[in-house]
């Protein structure tokens, strides 16, 4: 517990956002079986919730395990069953073993959950209902980023968080200063993505004031939640936080490729179509 608190204290803001995001992601899947995690740090320690989550994600039943683990050895055995199952699913588990989960080592638990997100929410399903063909040589991160960039050609999106790049002149001469390029913190990019996935759902994003970042993100993410089924795995105040981490953003954005517009959505033209 002390080690977990120390891990969270270091760069606490982005780690707290990541912990929140990963917990919401897990609970979004676990609600199918009426199960909820209150804390990733402690609730996976007996292996039962981890097994339940993996069974929901994989749509496969786990091998025999202890349904009422009391002793440490029983908990370790349950987590081992889960980790061995994941390896058979083709997920490489590196530097994480059953003792890390049973001993509530938050940093490694977050690492394990990220592997599940990467495999089941980003790598596997995102192209099934989309017309794009993935490039097998691209990493899941590159594929998702390219998908977003193709949907939002109006904005120079280069990453999933905040970034800086060296400015180059027309003669390609690299100058000795850095220029800021667009990120997601002002809420306009998510508004653009929502409107490109469902034209007319968020038509006025281009006129939004970047200074109203929280209001922008709240509107866009609320519309996506209500009408596209894109759950708020991150919250608007987290998206507009400059400390948000890449993995949290990828977890949230990975829902968009399979998003479908619901009937009755408030589709409308732009307030000022000439802008």
PDB file of C-alpha atoms in Angstrom, residues 47-275:
ATOM      1  CA  UNK A  47      -8.090 -12.795  -8.964  1.00  0.00           C
ATOM      2  CA  UNK A  48     -11.876 -13.082  -9.203  1.00  0.00           C
ATOM      3  CA  UNK A  49     -12.597  -9.671 -10.720  1.00  0.00           C
ATOM      4  CA  UNK A  50      -9.610 -10.016 -13.052  1.00  0.00           C
ATOM      5  CA  UNK A  51     -10.897 -13.374 -14.267  1.00  0.00           C
ATOM      6  CA  UNK A  52     -14.398 -11.946 -14.691  1.00  0.00           C
ATOM      7  CA  UNK A  53     -13.087  -8.998 -16.725  1.00  0.00           C
ATOM      8  CA  UNK A  54     -11.013 -11.207 -18.997  1.00  0.00           C
ATOM      9  CA  UNK A  55     -13.924 -13.576 -19.555  1.00  0.00           C
ATOM     10  CA  UNK A  56     -16.130 -10.662 -20.628  1.00  0.00           C
ATOM     11  CA  UNK A  57     -13.447  -9.253 -22.942  1.00  0.00           C
ATOM     12  CA  UNK A  58     -12.494 -12.562 -24.532  1.00  0.00           C
ATOM     13  CA  UNK A  59     -15.994 -14.066 -24.457  1.00  0.00           C
ATOM     14  CA  UNK A  60     -14.383 -17.265 -23.235  1.00  0.00           C
ATOM     15  CA  UNK A  61     -14.618 -19.130 -19.952  1.00  0.00           C
ATOM     16  CA  UNK A  62     -11.549 -19.444 -17.765  1.00  0.00           C
ATOM     17  CA  UNK A  63     -10.279 -22.801 -16.532  1.00  0.00           C
ATOM     18  CA  UNK A  64     -11.021 -24.021 -13.031  1.00  0.00           C
ATOM     19  CA  UNK A  65     -10.165 -21.574 -10.262  1.00  0.00           C
ATOM     20  CA  UNK A  66     -10.990 -20.941  -6.621  1.00  0.00           C
ATOM     21  CA  UNK A  67     -14.371 -19.208  -6.352  1.00  0.00           C
ATOM     22  CA  UNK A  68     -13.873 -18.247  -2.686  1.00  0.00           C
ATOM     23  CA  UNK A  69     -10.194 -17.475  -2.202  1.00  0.00           C
ATOM     24  CA  UNK A  70      -9.265 -16.856   1.411  1.00  0.00           C
ATOM     25  CA  UNK A  71      -5.596 -17.700   1.638  1.00  0.00           C
ATOM     26  CA  UNK A  72      -2.809 -15.933  -0.204  1.00  0.00           C
ATOM     27  CA  UNK A  73      -1.916 -19.123  -2.056  1.00  0.00           C
ATOM     28  CA  UNK A  74      -5.461 -19.330  -3.446  1.00  0.00           C
ATOM     29  CA  UNK A  75      -5.343 -15.725  -4.628  1.00  0.00           C
ATOM     30  CA  UNK A  76      -1.972 -16.268  -6.286  1.00  0.00           C
ATOM     31  CA  UNK A  77      -3.324 -19.332  -8.042  1.00  0.00           C
ATOM     32  CA  UNK A  78      -6.347 -17.426  -9.375  1.00  0.00           C
ATOM     33  CA  UNK A  79      -4.217 -14.593 -10.760  1.00  0.00           C
ATOM     34  CA  UNK A  80      -1.843 -17.139 -12.301  1.00  0.00           C
ATOM     35  CA  UNK A  81      -4.778 -18.764 -14.089  1.00  0.00           C
ATOM     36  CA  UNK A  82      -5.712 -15.364 -15.524  1.00  0.00           C
ATOM     37  CA  UNK A  83      -2.180 -14.479 -16.637  1.00  0.00           C
ATOM     38  CA  UNK A  84      -1.637 -17.868 -18.292  1.00  0.00           C
ATOM     39  CA  UNK A  85      -4.931 -17.465 -20.138  1.00  0.00           C
ATOM     40  CA  UNK A  86      -3.810 -14.079 -21.474  1.00  0.00           C
ATOM     41  CA  UNK A  87      -0.565 -15.555 -22.735  1.00  0.00           C
ATOM     42  CA  UNK A  88      -2.556 -18.176 -24.629  1.00  0.00           C
ATOM     43  CA  UNK A  89      -4.572 -15.297 -26.094  1.00  0.00           C
ATOM     44  CA  UNK A  90      -1.339 -13.907 -27.526  1.00  0.00           C
ATOM     45  CA  UNK A  91      -0.803 -11.152 -24.956  1.00  0.00           C
ATOM     46  CA  UNK A  92       2.809 -10.932 -23.833  1.00  0.00           C
ATOM     47  CA  UNK A  93       3.018 -10.426 -20.078  1.00  0.00           C
ATOM     48  CA  UNK A  94       6.422  -8.947 -19.255  1.00  0.00           C
ATOM     49  CA  UNK A  95       7.655  -8.046 -15.765  1.00  0.00           C
ATOM     50  CA  UNK A  96       4.252  -8.744 -14.193  1.00  0.00           C
ATOM     51  CA  UNK A  97       3.521 -11.839 -12.141  1.00  0.00           C
ATOM     52  CA  UNK A  98       0.756 -12.957  -9.816  1.00  0.00           C
ATOM     53  CA  UNK A  99       2.439 -11.569  -6.689  1.00  0.00           C
ATOM     54  CA  UNK A 100       2.316  -8.037  -8.134  1.00  0.00           C
ATOM     55  CA  UNK A 101      -1.467  -8.193  -8.470  1.00  0.00           C
ATOM     56  CA  UNK A 102      -2.080  -9.893  -5.118  1.00  0.00           C
ATOM     57  CA  UNK A 103       0.220  -7.383  -3.375  1.00  0.00           C
ATOM     58  CA  UNK A 104      -1.684  -4.451  -4.919  1.00  0.00           C
ATOM     59  CA  UNK A 105       1.236  -2.912  -6.814  1.00  0.00           C
ATOM     60  CA  UNK A 106      -0.670  -0.178  -8.585  1.00  0.00           C
ATOM     61  CA  UNK A 107       1.921   0.683 -11.223  1.00  0.00           C
ATOM     62  CA  UNK A 108       2.074  -2.905 -12.466  1.00  0.00           C
ATOM     63  CA  UNK A 109      -1.701  -3.336 -12.238  1.00  0.00           C
ATOM     64  CA  UNK A 110      -2.124  -0.298 -14.480  1.00  0.00           C
ATOM     65  CA  UNK A 111       0.392  -1.866 -16.843  1.00  0.00           C
ATOM     66  CA  UNK A 112      -1.655  -5.053 -16.984  1.00  0.00           C
ATOM     67  CA  UNK A 113      -4.918  -3.209 -17.610  1.00  0.00           C
ATOM     68  CA  UNK A 114      -3.233  -1.260 -20.415  1.00  0.00           C
ATOM     69  CA  UNK A 115      -2.288  -4.559 -22.065  1.00  0.00           C
ATOM     70  CA  UNK A 116      -5.958  -5.578 -21.938  1.00  0.00           C
ATOM     71  CA  UNK A 117      -7.071  -2.241 -23.402  1.00  0.00           C
ATOM     72  CA  UNK A 118      -4.453  -2.390 -26.135  1.00  0.00           C
ATOM     73  CA  UNK A 119      -5.399  -5.942 -27.110  1.00  0.00           C
ATOM     74  CA  UNK A 120      -9.171  -5.963 -26.767  1.00  0.00           C
ATOM     75  CA  UNK A 121     -10.188  -2.325 -27.375  1.00  0.00           C
ATOM     76  CA  UNK A 122      -7.519  -0.920 -29.700  1.00  0.00           C
ATOM     77  CA  UNK A 123      -5.785  -3.691 -31.645  1.00  0.00           C
ATOM     78  CA  UNK A 124      -8.620  -6.110 -32.372  1.00  0.00           C
ATOM     79  CA  UNK A 125     -12.019  -4.516 -32.999  1.00  0.00           C
ATOM     80  CA  UNK A 126     -11.458  -1.043 -34.351  1.00  0.00           C
ATOM     81  CA  UNK A 127     -11.499  -1.943 -38.065  1.00  0.00           C
ATOM     82  CA  UNK A 128     -14.350  -4.439 -38.041  1.00  0.00           C
ATOM     83  CA  UNK A 129     -17.075  -1.898 -38.772  1.00  0.00           C
ATOM     84  CA  UNK A 130     -14.972   0.640 -40.618  1.00  0.00           C
ATOM     85  CA  UNK A 131     -14.239   1.005 -44.290  1.00  0.00           C
ATOM     86  CA  UNK A 132     -10.535   1.614 -43.775  1.00  0.00           C
ATOM     87  CA  UNK A 133      -8.010  -1.142 -44.259  1.00  0.00           C
ATOM     88  CA  UNK A 134      -5.333  -1.296 -41.574  1.00  0.00           C
ATOM     89  CA  UNK A 135      -1.674  -1.357 -42.422  1.00  0.00           C
ATOM     90  CA  UNK A 136      -0.207  -4.411 -40.714  1.00  0.00           C
ATOM     91  CA  UNK A 137       3.148  -2.673 -40.358  1.00  0.00           C
ATOM     92  CA  UNK A 138       1.650   0.065 -38.211  1.00  0.00           C
ATOM     93  CA  UNK A 139       1.471  -0.169 -34.458  1.00  0.00           C
ATOM     94  CA  UNK A 140      -1.989   0.053 -32.847  1.00  0.00           C
ATOM     95  CA  UNK A 141      -1.084   3.587 -31.779  1.00  0.00           C
ATOM     96  CA  UNK A 142      -0.200   4.611 -35.343  1.00  0.00           C
ATOM     97  CA  UNK A 143      -3.365   3.053 -36.724  1.00  0.00           C
ATOM     98  CA  UNK A 144      -5.592   4.843 -34.242  1.00  0.00           C
ATOM     99  CA  UNK A 145      -3.800   8.157 -34.740  1.00  0.00           C
ATOM    100  CA  UNK A 146      -4.042   7.858 -38.532  1.00  0.00           C
ATOM    101  CA  UNK A 147      -7.731   7.002 -38.261  1.00  0.00           C
ATOM    102  CA  UNK A 148      -8.311  10.158 -36.211  1.00  0.00           C
ATOM    103  CA  UNK A 149      -6.231  12.296 -38.575  1.00  0.00           C
ATOM    104  CA  UNK A 150      -8.187  10.993 -41.573  1.00  0.00           C
ATOM    105  CA  UNK A 151     -11.458  11.884 -39.862  1.00  0.00           C
ATOM    106  CA  UNK A 152     -10.308  15.370 -38.901  1.00  0.00           C
ATOM    107  CA  UNK A 153      -8.370  16.665 -41.922  1.00  0.00           C
ATOM    108  CA  UNK A 154      -9.150  20.262 -40.953  1.00  0.00           C
ATOM    109  CA  UNK A 155      -6.813  20.162 -37.955  1.00  0.00           C
ATOM    110  CA  UNK A 156      -3.091  19.316 -37.754  1.00  0.00           C
ATOM    111  CA  UNK A 157      -3.386  16.533 -35.169  1.00  0.00           C
ATOM    112  CA  UNK A 158      -0.023  14.924 -34.485  1.00  0.00           C
ATOM    113  CA  UNK A 159      -0.465  13.095 -31.205  1.00  0.00           C
ATOM    114  CA  UNK A 160      -2.813  12.074 -28.410  1.00  0.00           C
ATOM    115  CA  UNK A 161      -1.840  14.650 -25.813  1.00  0.00           C
ATOM    116  CA  UNK A 162       0.358  17.741 -25.962  1.00  0.00           C
ATOM    117  CA  UNK A 163       3.388  18.138 -28.137  1.00  0.00           C
ATOM    118  CA  UNK A 164       6.083  20.410 -29.438  1.00  0.00           C
ATOM    119  CA  UNK A 165       7.952  20.287 -32.714  1.00  0.00           C
ATOM    120  CA  UNK A 166      10.825  22.202 -34.245  1.00  0.00           C
ATOM    121  CA  UNK A 167       9.715  24.882 -36.658  1.00  0.00           C
ATOM    122  CA  UNK A 168      11.036  24.657 -40.227  1.00  0.00           C
ATOM    123  CA  UNK A 169      11.105  27.435 -42.798  1.00  0.00           C
ATOM    124  CA  UNK A 170       9.945  27.085 -46.390  1.00  0.00           C
ATOM    125  CA  UNK A 171      13.501  26.104 -47.321  1.00  0.00           C
ATOM    126  CA  UNK A 172      13.319  23.327 -44.731  1.00  0.00           C
ATOM    127  CA  UNK A 173      15.876  25.094 -42.573  1.00  0.00           C
ATOM    128  CA  UNK A 174      15.439  23.990 -38.992  1.00  0.00           C
ATOM    129  CA  UNK A 175      15.370  26.962 -36.646  1.00  0.00           C
ATOM    130  CA  UNK A 176      16.575  26.913 -33.056  1.00  0.00           C
ATOM    131  CA  UNK A 177      13.244  27.214 -31.348  1.00  0.00           C
ATOM    132  CA  UNK A 178      10.235  25.028 -30.777  1.00  0.00           C
ATOM    133  CA  UNK A 179       6.679  25.699 -31.862  1.00  0.00           C
ATOM    134  CA  UNK A 180       3.594  24.298 -30.199  1.00  0.00           C
ATOM    135  CA  UNK A 181       1.341  22.115 -32.317  1.00  0.00           C
ATOM    136  CA  UNK A 182      -2.278  21.271 -31.741  1.00  0.00           C
ATOM    137  CA  UNK A 183      -3.322  18.943 -28.964  1.00  0.00           C
ATOM    138  CA  UNK A 184      -6.657  18.010 -27.421  1.00  0.00           C
ATOM    139  CA  UNK A 185      -6.617  20.325 -24.412  1.00  0.00           C
ATOM    140  CA  UNK A 186      -8.758  23.159 -25.815  1.00  0.00           C
ATOM    141  CA  UNK A 187     -11.691  20.899 -26.681  1.00  0.00           C
ATOM    142  CA  UNK A 188     -11.863  21.876 -30.345  1.00  0.00           C
ATOM    143  CA  UNK A 189     -10.266  18.698 -31.675  1.00  0.00           C
ATOM    144  CA  UNK A 190     -12.769  16.453 -29.920  1.00  0.00           C
ATOM    145  CA  UNK A 191     -15.581  18.668 -31.233  1.00  0.00           C
ATOM    146  CA  UNK A 192     -14.205  18.268 -34.750  1.00  0.00           C
ATOM    147  CA  UNK A 193     -13.957  14.504 -34.353  1.00  0.00           C
ATOM    148  CA  UNK A 194     -17.531  14.204 -33.083  1.00  0.00           C
ATOM    149  CA  UNK A 195     -18.826  16.283 -35.995  1.00  0.00           C
ATOM    150  CA  UNK A 196     -16.837  14.328 -38.568  1.00  0.00           C
ATOM    151  CA  UNK A 197     -18.020  10.980 -37.228  1.00  0.00           C
ATOM    152  CA  UNK A 198     -21.610  12.287 -37.199  1.00  0.00           C
ATOM    153  CA  UNK A 199     -21.872  15.362 -39.470  1.00  0.00           C
ATOM    154  CA  UNK A 200     -24.132  17.972 -37.909  1.00  0.00           C
ATOM    155  CA  UNK A 201     -23.916  16.658 -34.363  1.00  0.00           C
ATOM    156  CA  UNK A 202     -21.313  19.225 -33.268  1.00  0.00           C
ATOM    157  CA  UNK A 203     -21.267  21.655 -36.218  1.00  0.00           C
ATOM    158  CA  UNK A 204     -19.977  24.810 -34.551  1.00  0.00           C
ATOM    159  CA  UNK A 205     -16.696  23.485 -33.176  1.00  0.00           C
ATOM    160  CA  UNK A 206     -14.656  25.661 -35.566  1.00  0.00           C
ATOM    161  CA  UNK A 207     -16.061  28.833 -33.958  1.00  0.00           C
ATOM    162  CA  UNK A 208     -15.334  27.746 -30.391  1.00  0.00           C
ATOM    163  CA  UNK A 209     -13.000  29.881 -28.319  1.00  0.00           C
ATOM    164  CA  UNK A 210      -9.956  27.853 -27.181  1.00  0.00           C
ATOM    165  CA  UNK A 211     -10.133  29.748 -23.888  1.00  0.00           C
ATOM    166  CA  UNK A 212     -13.413  27.946 -23.154  1.00  0.00           C
ATOM    167  CA  UNK A 213     -11.699  24.576 -23.126  1.00  0.00           C
ATOM    168  CA  UNK A 214     -13.802  22.921 -20.432  1.00  0.00           C
ATOM    169  CA  UNK A 215     -17.059  24.118 -21.984  1.00  0.00           C
ATOM    170  CA  UNK A 216     -15.930  22.904 -25.415  1.00  0.00           C
ATOM    171  CA  UNK A 217     -14.934  19.468 -24.202  1.00  0.00           C
ATOM    172  CA  UNK A 218     -18.070  19.130 -22.084  1.00  0.00           C
ATOM    173  CA  UNK A 219     -20.338  19.840 -25.039  1.00  0.00           C
ATOM    174  CA  UNK A 220     -18.533  17.570 -27.492  1.00  0.00           C
ATOM    175  CA  UNK A 221     -18.056  14.656 -25.105  1.00  0.00           C
ATOM    176  CA  UNK A 222     -21.629  14.950 -23.858  1.00  0.00           C
ATOM    177  CA  UNK A 223     -22.978  14.718 -27.409  1.00  0.00           C
ATOM    178  CA  UNK A 224     -20.723  11.739 -28.129  1.00  0.00           C
ATOM    179  CA  UNK A 225     -21.917   9.983 -24.979  1.00  0.00           C
ATOM    180  CA  UNK A 226     -25.612  10.662 -25.599  1.00  0.00           C
ATOM    181  CA  UNK A 227     -25.804  10.034 -29.343  1.00  0.00           C
ATOM    182  CA  UNK A 228     -22.764   7.970 -30.384  1.00  0.00           C
ATOM    183  CA  UNK A 229     -22.487   5.675 -27.390  1.00  0.00           C
ATOM    184  CA  UNK A 230     -18.953   6.916 -26.694  1.00  0.00           C
ATOM    185  CA  UNK A 231     -18.671   6.633 -22.936  1.00  0.00           C
ATOM    186  CA  UNK A 232     -16.796   9.279 -20.976  1.00  0.00           C
ATOM    187  CA  UNK A 233     -13.916   7.059 -19.927  1.00  0.00           C
ATOM    188  CA  UNK A 234     -12.145  10.333 -19.348  1.00  0.00           C
ATOM    189  CA  UNK A 235     -14.003  13.395 -18.095  1.00  0.00           C
ATOM    190  CA  UNK A 236     -13.956  16.834 -19.753  1.00  0.00           C
ATOM    191  CA  UNK A 237     -11.842  18.314 -16.966  1.00  0.00           C
ATOM    192  CA  UNK A 238      -9.328  15.495 -17.510  1.00  0.00           C
ATOM    193  CA  UNK A 239      -9.163  15.988 -21.273  1.00  0.00           C
ATOM    194  CA  UNK A 240      -8.474  19.691 -20.758  1.00  0.00           C
ATOM    195  CA  UNK A 241      -5.814  18.947 -18.154  1.00  0.00           C
ATOM    196  CA  UNK A 242      -2.355  19.361 -19.761  1.00  0.00           C
ATOM    197  CA  UNK A 243      -1.130  16.437 -17.656  1.00  0.00           C
ATOM    198  CA  UNK A 244      -3.435  13.879 -19.256  1.00  0.00           C
ATOM    199  CA  UNK A 245      -1.488  10.859 -20.463  1.00  0.00           C
ATOM    200  CA  UNK A 246      -1.408   9.290 -23.889  1.00  0.00           C
ATOM    201  CA  UNK A 247      -2.816   5.932 -22.805  1.00  0.00           C
ATOM    202  CA  UNK A 248      -5.910   7.511 -21.271  1.00  0.00           C
ATOM    203  CA  UNK A 249      -6.592   9.469 -24.450  1.00  0.00           C
ATOM    204  CA  UNK A 250      -6.106   6.382 -26.612  1.00  0.00           C
ATOM    205  CA  UNK A 251      -8.488   4.420 -24.385  1.00  0.00           C
ATOM    206  CA  UNK A 252     -11.178   7.061 -24.820  1.00  0.00           C
ATOM    207  CA  UNK A 253     -10.640   7.697 -28.531  1.00  0.00           C
ATOM    208  CA  UNK A 254     -10.588   3.981 -29.385  1.00  0.00           C
ATOM    209  CA  UNK A 255     -14.388   4.006 -29.023  1.00  0.00           C
ATOM    210  CA  UNK A 256     -14.931   6.309 -32.003  1.00  0.00           C
ATOM    211  CA  UNK A 257     -14.158   3.982 -34.942  1.00  0.00           C
ATOM    212  CA  UNK A 258     -17.106   1.763 -34.041  1.00  0.00           C
ATOM    213  CA  UNK A 259     -19.448   4.586 -32.942  1.00  0.00           C
ATOM    214  CA  UNK A 260     -22.936   4.602 -34.474  1.00  0.00           C
ATOM    215  CA  UNK A 261     -25.324   7.545 -34.520  1.00  0.00           C
ATOM    216  CA  UNK A 262     -28.564   6.902 -32.646  1.00  0.00           C
ATOM    217  CA  UNK A 263     -31.968   7.803 -34.005  1.00  0.00           C
ATOM    218  CA  UNK A 264     -33.323  11.178 -32.941  1.00  0.00           C
ATOM    219  CA  UNK A 265     -29.914  12.819 -32.663  1.00  0.00           C
ATOM    220  CA  UNK A 266     -30.019  16.661 -32.815  1.00  0.00           C
ATOM    221  CA  UNK A 267     -28.346  16.992 -36.207  1.00  0.00           C
ATOM    222  CA  UNK A 268     -28.251  20.596 -37.406  1.00  0.00           C
ATOM    223  CA  UNK A 269     -26.378  22.843 -39.843  1.00  0.00           C
ATOM    224  CA  UNK A 270     -23.673  25.219 -38.706  1.00  0.00           C
ATOM    225  CA  UNK A 271     -24.859  28.404 -37.051  1.00  0.00           C
ATOM    226  CA  UNK A 272     -22.600  30.389 -39.392  1.00  0.00           C
ATOM    227  CA  UNK A 273     -21.991  28.164 -42.447  1.00  0.00           C
ATOM    228  CA  UNK A 274     -19.721  30.776 -44.070  1.00  0.00           C
ATOM    229  CA  UNK A 275     -17.052  30.448 -41.403  1.00  0.00           C
TER     230      UNK A 275
END
